[in-house]
Amino acid sequence: PVMPGDIIVLATDGLFDNVDLDDIVKEISLWERKWFVPREGQQERELRYPSPAGDTSAVKELAEQLVLKARELSLDKQRDSPFAILAKENDILWGGGMPDDTTVIVARVVTPSPAAGGL
């Protein structure tokens, strides 16, 4: 099950073929520290910069960061991407990134507010 504060990333292979999972998690951690602060006694973190309900600036920024990272690494001929590593394991000569179109959707699970008809 998902819990309040969980980050859900849906993306095409343009992200996963070029960015290691550990690097994706690192990007999310940096983003989370920038946008959210711990909420006392709870797992869910609180938005650092108060904004109107329904504001998607934070998750939009993370999605854009991940797309830019994938684009940057897809053009890197010196670093073997996850795609290149898998290709080599299957006897296909491939080095560097894998240029591709990339779509990233980010969602952050929140506790419903009583005003929104939630808990």
Short mmCIF file of C-alpha atoms in Angstrom, two decimals:
data_model
loop_
_atom_site.label_atom_id
_atom_site.label_comp_id
_atom_site.label_asym_id
_atom_site.label_seq_id
_atom_site.Cartn_x
_atom_site.Cartn_y
_atom_site.Cartn_z
CA PRO A 1 0.00 0.00 0.00
CA VAL A 2 1.03 3.59 -0.46
CA MET A 3 1.48 5.85 2.54
CA PRO A 4 1.26 9.63 2.94
CA GLY A 5 4.57 11.12 1.82
CA ASP A 6 5.32 8.36 -0.71
CA ILE A 7 6.59 9.55 -4.09
CA ILE A 8 5.33 7.73 -7.18
CA VAL A 9 7.32 8.06 -10.41
CA LEU A 10 5.83 6.78 -13.66
CA ALA A 11 8.16 7.09 -16.62
CA THR A 12 8.98 5.77 -20.05
CA ASP A 13 12.13 3.83 -20.81
CA GLY A 14 13.85 7.09 -21.74
CA LEU A 15 14.37 7.61 -18.00
CA PHE A 16 15.15 4.04 -16.91
CA ASP A 17 17.43 3.28 -19.88
CA ASN A 18 19.65 6.25 -19.00
CA VAL A 19 19.49 6.86 -15.26
CA ASP A 20 20.45 4.25 -12.67
CA LEU A 21 17.79 3.56 -10.05
CA ASP A 22 20.20 4.72 -7.31
CA ASP A 23 20.62 8.04 -9.13
CA ILE A 24 16.84 8.45 -9.45
CA VAL A 25 16.47 7.86 -5.70
CA LYS A 26 19.26 10.39 -5.05
CA GLU A 27 17.48 13.02 -7.18
CA ILE A 28 14.22 12.38 -5.31
CA SER A 29 15.98 12.68 -1.92
CA LEU A 30 17.57 16.01 -2.85
CA TRP A 31 14.23 17.27 -4.15
CA GLU A 32 12.41 16.13 -1.02
CA ARG A 33 14.90 17.89 1.26
CA LYS A 34 14.45 21.08 -0.75
CA TRP A 35 10.64 21.09 -0.75
CA PHE A 36 9.61 19.33 2.48
CA VAL A 37 10.40 19.39 6.21
CA PRO A 38 9.72 16.65 8.78
CA ARG A 39 6.32 16.80 10.45
CA GLU A 40 6.66 16.12 14.17
CA GLY A 41 5.57 12.61 15.13
CA GLN A 42 4.55 11.63 11.59
CA GLN A 43 6.11 9.88 8.61
CA GLU A 44 4.63 12.39 6.14
CA ARG A 45 6.70 15.52 5.57
CA GLU A 46 5.24 19.00 5.37
CA LEU A 47 5.60 21.38 2.44
CA ARG A 48 8.40 23.85 3.23
CA TYR A 49 6.86 26.61 1.12
CA PRO A 50 3.12 26.94 1.82
CA SER A 51 1.11 27.01 -1.39
CA PRO A 52 -2.53 26.87 -2.42
CA ALA A 53 -4.24 23.49 -2.39
CA GLY A 54 -3.75 21.72 -5.69
CA ASP A 55 -0.46 23.52 -6.45
CA THR A 56 1.75 21.11 -8.38
CA SER A 57 4.96 23.18 -8.49
CA ALA A 58 6.94 20.73 -6.35
CA VAL A 59 6.10 17.54 -8.27
CA LYS A 60 6.39 19.37 -11.60
CA GLU A 61 9.93 20.43 -10.66
CA LEU A 62 10.93 16.84 -9.83
CA ALA A 63 9.48 15.51 -13.09
CA GLU A 64 11.38 18.15 -15.06
CA GLN A 65 14.63 17.41 -13.15
CA LEU A 66 14.36 13.70 -13.95
CA VAL A 67 13.69 14.38 -17.65
CA LEU A 68 16.68 16.74 -17.85
CA LYS A 69 18.92 14.19 -16.09
CA ALA A 70 17.82 11.46 -18.54
CA ARG A 71 18.44 13.76 -21.50
CA GLU A 72 21.90 14.73 -20.23
CA LEU A 73 22.95 11.12 -19.63
CA SER A 74 21.45 9.89 -22.91
CA LEU A 75 23.98 12.05 -24.75
CA ASP A 76 26.96 11.00 -22.61
CA LYS A 77 29.18 8.74 -24.71
CA GLN A 78 31.67 8.12 -21.87
CA ARG A 79 29.36 6.59 -19.25
CA ASP A 80 27.64 3.26 -19.78
CA SER A 81 23.92 3.68 -19.21
CA PRO A 82 21.68 0.96 -17.75
CA PHE A 83 20.69 0.25 -21.37
CA ALA A 84 24.33 -0.16 -22.46
CA ILE A 85 25.10 -2.47 -19.54
CA LEU A 86 22.13 -4.71 -20.37
CA ALA A 87 23.03 -4.66 -24.08
CA LYS A 88 26.59 -5.79 -23.31
CA GLU A 89 25.26 -8.59 -21.09
CA ASN A 90 23.39 -9.78 -24.19
CA ASP A 91 26.43 -9.56 -26.49
CA ILE A 92 25.31 -6.33 -28.15
CA LEU A 93 28.03 -3.71 -28.53
CA TRP A 94 26.62 -0.47 -27.16
CA GLY A 95 28.35 2.26 -25.22
CA GLY A 96 27.14 5.44 -23.60
CA GLY A 97 23.57 6.59 -23.25
CA MET A 98 20.43 5.71 -25.18
CA PRO A 99 18.86 8.80 -26.79
CA ASP A 100 15.10 8.43 -26.53
CA ASP A 101 11.95 10.40 -25.89
CA THR A 102 11.24 10.63 -22.17
CA THR A 103 8.03 11.19 -20.24
CA VAL A 104 7.96 11.41 -16.44
CA ILE A 105 4.91 11.78 -14.20
CA VAL A 106 5.41 12.34 -10.48
CA ALA A 107 2.77 12.08 -7.75
CA ARG A 108 3.12 12.55 -4.01
CA VAL A 109 0.67 10.75 -1.73
CA VAL A 110 -0.89 13.12 0.82
CA THR A 111 -3.30 12.76 3.71
CA PRO A 112 -6.71 14.01 2.55
CA SER A 113 -7.80 17.16 4.32
CA PRO A 114 -11.18 17.18 6.10
CA ALA A 115 -12.19 20.16 3.92
CA ALA A 116 -11.67 18.01 0.80
CA GLY A 117 -14.04 15.36 2.15
CA GLY A 118 -11.20 13.17 3.42
CA LEU A 119 -10.52 11.76 6.88
#
